[in-house]
Tab-separated table of C-alpha atoms in Angstrom:
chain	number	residue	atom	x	y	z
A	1	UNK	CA	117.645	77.055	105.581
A	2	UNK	CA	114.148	77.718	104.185
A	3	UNK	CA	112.340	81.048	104.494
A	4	UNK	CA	109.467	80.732	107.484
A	5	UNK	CA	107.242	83.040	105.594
A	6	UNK	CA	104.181	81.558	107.921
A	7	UNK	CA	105.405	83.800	110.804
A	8	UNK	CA	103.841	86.810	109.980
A	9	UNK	CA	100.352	84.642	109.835
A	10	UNK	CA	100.158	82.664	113.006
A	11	UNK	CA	99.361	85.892	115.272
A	12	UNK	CA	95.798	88.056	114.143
A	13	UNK	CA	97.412	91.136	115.330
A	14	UNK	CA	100.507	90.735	113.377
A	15	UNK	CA	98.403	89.316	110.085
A	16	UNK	CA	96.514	92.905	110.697
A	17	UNK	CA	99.869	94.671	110.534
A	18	UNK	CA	100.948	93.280	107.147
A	19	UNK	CA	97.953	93.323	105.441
A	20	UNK	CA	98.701	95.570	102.097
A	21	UNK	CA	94.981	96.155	101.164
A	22	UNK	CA	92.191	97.145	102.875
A	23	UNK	CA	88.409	98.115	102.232
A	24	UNK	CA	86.950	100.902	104.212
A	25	UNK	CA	83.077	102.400	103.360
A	26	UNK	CA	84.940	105.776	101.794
A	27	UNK	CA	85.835	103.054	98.870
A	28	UNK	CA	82.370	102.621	97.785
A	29	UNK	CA	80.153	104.365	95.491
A	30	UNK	CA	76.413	103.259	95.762
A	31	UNK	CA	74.208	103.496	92.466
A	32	UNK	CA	70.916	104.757	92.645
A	33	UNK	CA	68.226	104.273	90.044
A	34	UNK	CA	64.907	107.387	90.346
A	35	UNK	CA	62.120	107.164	88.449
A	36	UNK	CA	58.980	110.130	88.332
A	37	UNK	CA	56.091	109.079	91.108
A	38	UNK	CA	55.831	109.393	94.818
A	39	UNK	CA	56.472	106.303	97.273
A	40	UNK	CA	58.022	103.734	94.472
A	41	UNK	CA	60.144	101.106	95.451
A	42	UNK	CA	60.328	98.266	93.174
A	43	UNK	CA	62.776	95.603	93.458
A	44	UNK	CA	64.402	94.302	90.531
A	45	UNK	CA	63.978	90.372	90.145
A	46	UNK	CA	66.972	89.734	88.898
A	47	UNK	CA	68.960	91.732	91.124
A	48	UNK	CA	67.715	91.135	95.053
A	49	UNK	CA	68.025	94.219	97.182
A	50	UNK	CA	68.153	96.470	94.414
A	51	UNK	CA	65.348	99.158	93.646
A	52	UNK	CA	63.714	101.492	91.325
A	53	UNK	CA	62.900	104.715	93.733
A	54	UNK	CA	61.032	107.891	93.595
A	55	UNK	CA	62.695	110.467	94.726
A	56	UNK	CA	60.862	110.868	98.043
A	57	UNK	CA	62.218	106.710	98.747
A	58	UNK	CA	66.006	107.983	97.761
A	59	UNK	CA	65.825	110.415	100.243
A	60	UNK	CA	65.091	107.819	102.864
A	61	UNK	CA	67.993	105.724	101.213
A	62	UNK	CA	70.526	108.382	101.554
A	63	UNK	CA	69.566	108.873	104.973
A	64	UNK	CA	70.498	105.271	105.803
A	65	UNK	CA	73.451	105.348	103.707
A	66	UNK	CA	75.341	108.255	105.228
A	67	UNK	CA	74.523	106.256	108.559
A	68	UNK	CA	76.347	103.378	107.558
A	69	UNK	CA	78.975	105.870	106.287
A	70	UNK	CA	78.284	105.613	102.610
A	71	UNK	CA	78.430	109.433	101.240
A	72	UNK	CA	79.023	108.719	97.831
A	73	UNK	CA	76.422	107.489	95.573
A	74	UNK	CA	76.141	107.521	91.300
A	75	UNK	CA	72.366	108.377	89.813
A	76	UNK	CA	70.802	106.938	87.242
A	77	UNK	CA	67.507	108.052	86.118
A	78	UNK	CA	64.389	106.317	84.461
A	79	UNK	CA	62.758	108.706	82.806
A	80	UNK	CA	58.783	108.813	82.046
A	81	UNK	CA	59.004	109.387	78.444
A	82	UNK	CA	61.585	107.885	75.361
A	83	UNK	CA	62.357	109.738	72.141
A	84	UNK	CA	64.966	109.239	69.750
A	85	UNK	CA	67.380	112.088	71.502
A	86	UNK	CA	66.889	111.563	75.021
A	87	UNK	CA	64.900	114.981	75.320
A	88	UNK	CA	64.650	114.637	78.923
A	89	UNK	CA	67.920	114.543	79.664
A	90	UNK	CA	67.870	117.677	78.108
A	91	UNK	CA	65.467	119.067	79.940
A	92	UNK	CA	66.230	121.039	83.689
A	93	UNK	CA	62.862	119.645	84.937
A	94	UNK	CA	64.092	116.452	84.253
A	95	UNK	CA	64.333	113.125	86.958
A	96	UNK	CA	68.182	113.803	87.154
A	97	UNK	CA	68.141	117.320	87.634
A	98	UNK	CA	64.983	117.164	89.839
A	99	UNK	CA	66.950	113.986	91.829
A	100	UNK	CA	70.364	116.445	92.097
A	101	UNK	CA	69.153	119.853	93.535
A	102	UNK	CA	66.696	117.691	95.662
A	103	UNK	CA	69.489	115.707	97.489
A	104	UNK	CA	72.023	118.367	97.565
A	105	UNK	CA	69.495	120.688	99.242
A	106	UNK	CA	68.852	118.064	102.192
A	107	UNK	CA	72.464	115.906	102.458
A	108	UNK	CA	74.593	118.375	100.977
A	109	UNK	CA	77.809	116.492	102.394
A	110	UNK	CA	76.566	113.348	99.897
A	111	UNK	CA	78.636	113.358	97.252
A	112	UNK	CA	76.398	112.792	94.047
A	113	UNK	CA	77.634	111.542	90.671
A	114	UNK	CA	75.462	111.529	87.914
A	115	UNK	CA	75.862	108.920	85.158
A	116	UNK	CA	75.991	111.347	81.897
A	117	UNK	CA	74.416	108.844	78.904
A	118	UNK	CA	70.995	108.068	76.803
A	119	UNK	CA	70.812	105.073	76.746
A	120	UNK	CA	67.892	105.101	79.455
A	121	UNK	CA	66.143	107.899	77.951
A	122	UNK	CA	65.789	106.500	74.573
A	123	UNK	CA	63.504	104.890	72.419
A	124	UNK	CA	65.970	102.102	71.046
A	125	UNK	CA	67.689	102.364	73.899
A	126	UNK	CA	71.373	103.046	72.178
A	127	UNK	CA	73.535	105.728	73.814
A	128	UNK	CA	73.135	108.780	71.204
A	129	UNK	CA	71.703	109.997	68.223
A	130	UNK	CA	71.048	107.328	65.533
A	131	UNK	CA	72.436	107.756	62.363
A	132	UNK	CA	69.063	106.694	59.617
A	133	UNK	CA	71.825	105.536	56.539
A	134	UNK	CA	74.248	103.617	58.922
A	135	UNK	CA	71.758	102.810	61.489
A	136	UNK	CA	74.316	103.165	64.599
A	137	UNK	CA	75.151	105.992	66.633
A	138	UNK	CA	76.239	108.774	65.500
A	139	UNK	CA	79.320	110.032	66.871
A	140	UNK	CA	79.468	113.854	66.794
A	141	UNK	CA	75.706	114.247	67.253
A	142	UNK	CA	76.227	112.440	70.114
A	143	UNK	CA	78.702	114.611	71.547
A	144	UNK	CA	76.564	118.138	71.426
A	145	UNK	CA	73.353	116.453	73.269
A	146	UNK	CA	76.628	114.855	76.153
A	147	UNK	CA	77.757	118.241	76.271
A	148	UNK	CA	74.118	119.861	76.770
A	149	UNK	CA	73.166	117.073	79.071
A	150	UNK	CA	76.532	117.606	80.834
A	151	UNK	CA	75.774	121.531	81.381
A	152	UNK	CA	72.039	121.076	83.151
A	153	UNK	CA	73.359	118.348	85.008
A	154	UNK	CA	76.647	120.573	86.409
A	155	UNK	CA	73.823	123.651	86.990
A	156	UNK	CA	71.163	121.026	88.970
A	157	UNK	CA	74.548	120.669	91.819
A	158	UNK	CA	76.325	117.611	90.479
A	159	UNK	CA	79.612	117.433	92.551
A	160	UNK	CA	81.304	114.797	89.170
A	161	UNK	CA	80.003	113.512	86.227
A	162	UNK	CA	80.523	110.427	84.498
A	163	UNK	CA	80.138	109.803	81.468
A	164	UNK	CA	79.338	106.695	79.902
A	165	UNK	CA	79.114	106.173	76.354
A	166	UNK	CA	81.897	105.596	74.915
A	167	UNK	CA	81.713	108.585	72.248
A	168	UNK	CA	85.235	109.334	70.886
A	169	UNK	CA	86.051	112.797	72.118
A	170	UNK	CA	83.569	112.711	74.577
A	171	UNK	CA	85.814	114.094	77.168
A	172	UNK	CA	87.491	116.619	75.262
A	173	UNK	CA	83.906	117.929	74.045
A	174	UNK	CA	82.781	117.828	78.111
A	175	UNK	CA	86.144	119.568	79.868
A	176	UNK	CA	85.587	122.457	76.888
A	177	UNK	CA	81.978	122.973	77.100
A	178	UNK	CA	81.753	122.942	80.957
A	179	UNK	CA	85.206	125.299	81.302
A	180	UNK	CA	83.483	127.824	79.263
A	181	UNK	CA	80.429	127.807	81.570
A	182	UNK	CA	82.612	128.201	84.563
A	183	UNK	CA	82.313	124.552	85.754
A	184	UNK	CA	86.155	124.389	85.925
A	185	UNK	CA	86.023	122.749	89.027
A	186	UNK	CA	83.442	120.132	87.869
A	187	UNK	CA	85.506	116.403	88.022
A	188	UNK	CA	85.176	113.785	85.280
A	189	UNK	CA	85.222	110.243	85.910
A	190	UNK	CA	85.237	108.303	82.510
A	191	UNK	CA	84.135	104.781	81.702
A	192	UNK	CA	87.146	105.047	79.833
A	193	UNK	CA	87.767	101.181	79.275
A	194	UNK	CA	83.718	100.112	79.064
A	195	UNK	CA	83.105	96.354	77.710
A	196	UNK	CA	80.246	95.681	75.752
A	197	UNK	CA	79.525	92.789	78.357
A	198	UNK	CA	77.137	90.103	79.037
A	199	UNK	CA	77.602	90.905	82.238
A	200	UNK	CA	75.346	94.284	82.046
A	201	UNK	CA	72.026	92.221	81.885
A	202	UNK	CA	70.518	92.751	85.223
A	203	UNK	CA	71.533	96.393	85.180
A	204	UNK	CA	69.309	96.882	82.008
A	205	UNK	CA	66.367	95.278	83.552
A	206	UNK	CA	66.681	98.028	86.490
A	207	UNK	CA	67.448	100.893	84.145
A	208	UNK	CA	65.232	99.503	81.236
A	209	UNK	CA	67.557	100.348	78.767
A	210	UNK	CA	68.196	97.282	76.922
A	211	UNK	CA	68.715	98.393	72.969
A	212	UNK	CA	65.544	97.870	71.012
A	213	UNK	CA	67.695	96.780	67.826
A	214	UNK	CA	71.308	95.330	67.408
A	215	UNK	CA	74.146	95.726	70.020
A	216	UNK	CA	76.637	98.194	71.609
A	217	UNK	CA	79.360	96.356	69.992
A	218	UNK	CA	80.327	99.619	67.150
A	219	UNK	CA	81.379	102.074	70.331
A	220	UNK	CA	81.512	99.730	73.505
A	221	UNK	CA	85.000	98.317	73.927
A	222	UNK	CA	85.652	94.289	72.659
A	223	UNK	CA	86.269	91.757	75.444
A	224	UNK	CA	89.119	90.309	73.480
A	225	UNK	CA	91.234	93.432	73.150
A	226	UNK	CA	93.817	94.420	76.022
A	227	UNK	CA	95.619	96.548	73.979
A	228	UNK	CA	93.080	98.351	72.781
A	229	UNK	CA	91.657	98.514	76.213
A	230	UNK	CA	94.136	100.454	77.584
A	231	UNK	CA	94.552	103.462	75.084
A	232	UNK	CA	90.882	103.972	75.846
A	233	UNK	CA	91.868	105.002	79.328
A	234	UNK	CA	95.181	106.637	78.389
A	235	UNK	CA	93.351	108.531	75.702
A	236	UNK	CA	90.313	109.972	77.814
A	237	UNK	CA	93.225	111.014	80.163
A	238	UNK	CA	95.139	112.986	77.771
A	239	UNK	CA	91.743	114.480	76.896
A	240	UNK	CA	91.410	115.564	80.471
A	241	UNK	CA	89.861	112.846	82.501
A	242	UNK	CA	89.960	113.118	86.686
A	243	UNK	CA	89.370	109.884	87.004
A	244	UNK	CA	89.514	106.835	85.133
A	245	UNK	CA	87.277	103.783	85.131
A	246	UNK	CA	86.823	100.306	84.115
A	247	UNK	CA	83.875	98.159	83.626
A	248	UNK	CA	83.141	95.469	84.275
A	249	UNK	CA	85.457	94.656	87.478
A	250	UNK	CA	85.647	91.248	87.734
A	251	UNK	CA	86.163	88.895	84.370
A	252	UNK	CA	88.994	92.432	84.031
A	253	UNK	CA	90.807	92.489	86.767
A	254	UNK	CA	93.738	92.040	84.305
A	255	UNK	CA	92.894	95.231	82.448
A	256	UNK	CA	92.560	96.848	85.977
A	257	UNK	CA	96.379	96.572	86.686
A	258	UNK	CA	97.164	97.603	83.168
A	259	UNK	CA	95.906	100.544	83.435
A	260	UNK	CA	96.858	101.205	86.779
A	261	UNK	CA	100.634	100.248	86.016
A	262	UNK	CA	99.946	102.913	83.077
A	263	UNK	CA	98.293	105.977	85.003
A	264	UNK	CA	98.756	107.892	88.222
A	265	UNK	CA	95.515	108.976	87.814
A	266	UNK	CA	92.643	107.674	90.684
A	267	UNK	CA	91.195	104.540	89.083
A	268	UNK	CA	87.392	103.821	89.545
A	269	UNK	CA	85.813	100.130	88.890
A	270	UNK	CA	82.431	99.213	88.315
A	271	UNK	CA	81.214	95.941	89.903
A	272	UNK	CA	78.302	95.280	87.688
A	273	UNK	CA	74.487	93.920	87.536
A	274	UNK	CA	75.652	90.311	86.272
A	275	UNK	CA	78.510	90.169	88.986
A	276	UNK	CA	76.141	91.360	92.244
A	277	UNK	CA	73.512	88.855	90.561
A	278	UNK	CA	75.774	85.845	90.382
A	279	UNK	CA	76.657	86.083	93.849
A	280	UNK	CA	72.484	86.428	94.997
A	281	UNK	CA	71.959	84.164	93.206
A	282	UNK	CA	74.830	81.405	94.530
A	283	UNK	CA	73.796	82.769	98.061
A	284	UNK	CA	70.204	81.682	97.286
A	285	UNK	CA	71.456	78.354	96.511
A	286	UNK	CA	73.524	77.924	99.328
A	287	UNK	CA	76.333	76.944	98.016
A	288	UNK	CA	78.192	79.750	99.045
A	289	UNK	CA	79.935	82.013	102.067
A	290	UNK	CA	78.096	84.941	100.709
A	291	UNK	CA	79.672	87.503	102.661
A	292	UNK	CA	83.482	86.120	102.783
A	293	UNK	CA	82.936	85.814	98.703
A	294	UNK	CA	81.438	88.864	98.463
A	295	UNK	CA	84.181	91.345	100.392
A	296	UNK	CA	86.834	88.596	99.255
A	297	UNK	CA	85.543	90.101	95.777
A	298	UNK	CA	85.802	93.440	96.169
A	299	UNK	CA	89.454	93.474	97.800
A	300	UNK	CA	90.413	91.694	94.693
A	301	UNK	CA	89.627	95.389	93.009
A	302	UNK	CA	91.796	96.970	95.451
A	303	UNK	CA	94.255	94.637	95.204
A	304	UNK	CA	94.244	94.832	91.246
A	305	UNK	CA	94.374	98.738	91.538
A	306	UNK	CA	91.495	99.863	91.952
A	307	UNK	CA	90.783	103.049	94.533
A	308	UNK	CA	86.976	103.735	93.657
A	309	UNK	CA	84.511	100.802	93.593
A	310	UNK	CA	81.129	101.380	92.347
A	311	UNK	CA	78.892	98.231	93.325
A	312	UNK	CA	75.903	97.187	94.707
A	313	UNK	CA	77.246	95.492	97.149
A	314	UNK	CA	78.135	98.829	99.364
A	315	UNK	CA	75.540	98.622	101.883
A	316	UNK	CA	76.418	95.191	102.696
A	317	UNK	CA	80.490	95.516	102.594
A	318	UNK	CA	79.679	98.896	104.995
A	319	UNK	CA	77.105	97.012	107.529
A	320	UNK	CA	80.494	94.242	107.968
A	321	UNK	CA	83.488	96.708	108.035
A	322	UNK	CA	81.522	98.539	110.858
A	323	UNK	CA	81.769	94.984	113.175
């Protein structure tokens, strides 16, 4: 006799019961991008529904997010200067630090990330100190300016940090330097597996941070390499990683369950720029069930491994789960 396994699906209840993965708005962490200026809120063209805020406008947006139950959100700031180090992310005055004591004062059960990186501060737009003879980043100069960046960003009232540059030792050189500042405490959620994507393209209009001269192919991770994919993670772990991460989510759901069948740690995925614009843009067309394509999407991270999904799509996924 043949197995009926179409009996747990005919009733909804029952279906309900069974189900093995679920989204809830506690999965979701919503980026926001702050720039200097009072009352700003520019959409980015590529990316519908996604702004550029002053602070005063992210205020108002965390407001409506911790209404739809959203209360965890990832900064990234756009600065109003560029140099070659990123001074201001090195600077307590700066649009991150201003952005972190400013929400923590007035929602301080939000749970704020900060992205830790230079890429949007910047004048080429690469994510660290150039090296002149080699003309690509340098990777130990790299890691003092992380660790000083790291430092004002814990003291502004950042409740985890993530940092995402892909800097060998980076979280070594981050757990030491905020231990000895008493910032023991202090999560870390690496972009441990990071993919120097095509996929990142919207995300650089937004964050204007797109590199001024060659790629991030010398410290972003290749597309090609699983193996190589997962000591990334493993590695930032033994270095003392909280949390791992990989990005992008979708064209790596494969590397997702690798590293989850590798870790126990919590695993964080990042559903980019490219991914959130591909679906606007197929619901624009019509050619789509936006929103059974779009949460159908991001249970395939849960269902891959993930436990943390970063994405754009959080407001939306929230607004449904609450029907």
């Amino acid at each position: 006799m043949f197995k009926r396994l179409r009996r747990v699906r005919l009733n909804p209840t029952l279906r309900e019961l069974v189900q093995e993965h679920h989204l809830r708005p506690s999965d979701f962490i919503y980026p926001l991008f702050i720039r200097h200026g009072e009352g700003i809120k520019n959409e980015v063209a590529s990316m519908p529904g996604v702004y550029q805020m002053s602070l005063d406008v992210a205020l108002q947006e965390c407001e409506e997010l911790l209404a739809l139950g959203l209360s965890s959100i990832i900064l990234f700031g756009i600065p109003e200067t560029k140099d070659s180090i990123g001074s201001e992310a090195l600077c307590e005055h700066g649009i991150m630090a201003q952005s972190l004591r400013a929400i923590k004062e007035r929602f301080p059960k939000m749970f704020v990330s900060v992205d830790l990186c230079f890429c949007e501060y910047t004048d080429h737009g690469h994510c660290g100190i150039i090296d002149p003879k080699t003309q690509s980043v340098d990777n130990d100069a790299t890691l003092e300016i992380l660790a000083e960046q790291a430092l004002i960003l814990a003291q502004a009232g950042a409740d985890m940090i993530a940092p995402s540059g892909m800097m060998d030792g980076m979280i070594t050189t981050l757990r030491s330097a905020l231990d000895k500042a008493g910032f023991v405490n202090l999560p870390l959620m690496s972009y441990s597996t990071k993919f120097a994507s095509a996929y990142y393209g919207p995300f650089r209009d937004v964050a204007q941070s797109a590199p001024s001269f060659g790629d991030r192919r010398t410290y972003q991770q290749n597309p090609a390499n699983r193996r190589e994919a997962i000591l990334e993670s493993l590695r930032d772990e033994e270095e003392g990683a909280d949390i791992l991460m990989v990005k992008p989510a979708l064209a790596y759901l494969d590397i997702i369950r690798d590293v989850r069948e590798r870790t126990l740690l919590p695993l964080a995925v990042y559903n980019v720029s490219g991914e959130y614009a591909m679906l606007k843009a197929a619901q624009k067309a019509g050619i789509i069930d936006y929103e059974r394509v779009m949460m159908e999407t991001l249970l395939s991270f849960k269902r891959a491994g993930a436990d943390i999904i970063i994405t754009y799509h959080a407001k939306e996924a929230a607004k449904l789960l609450s029907i």
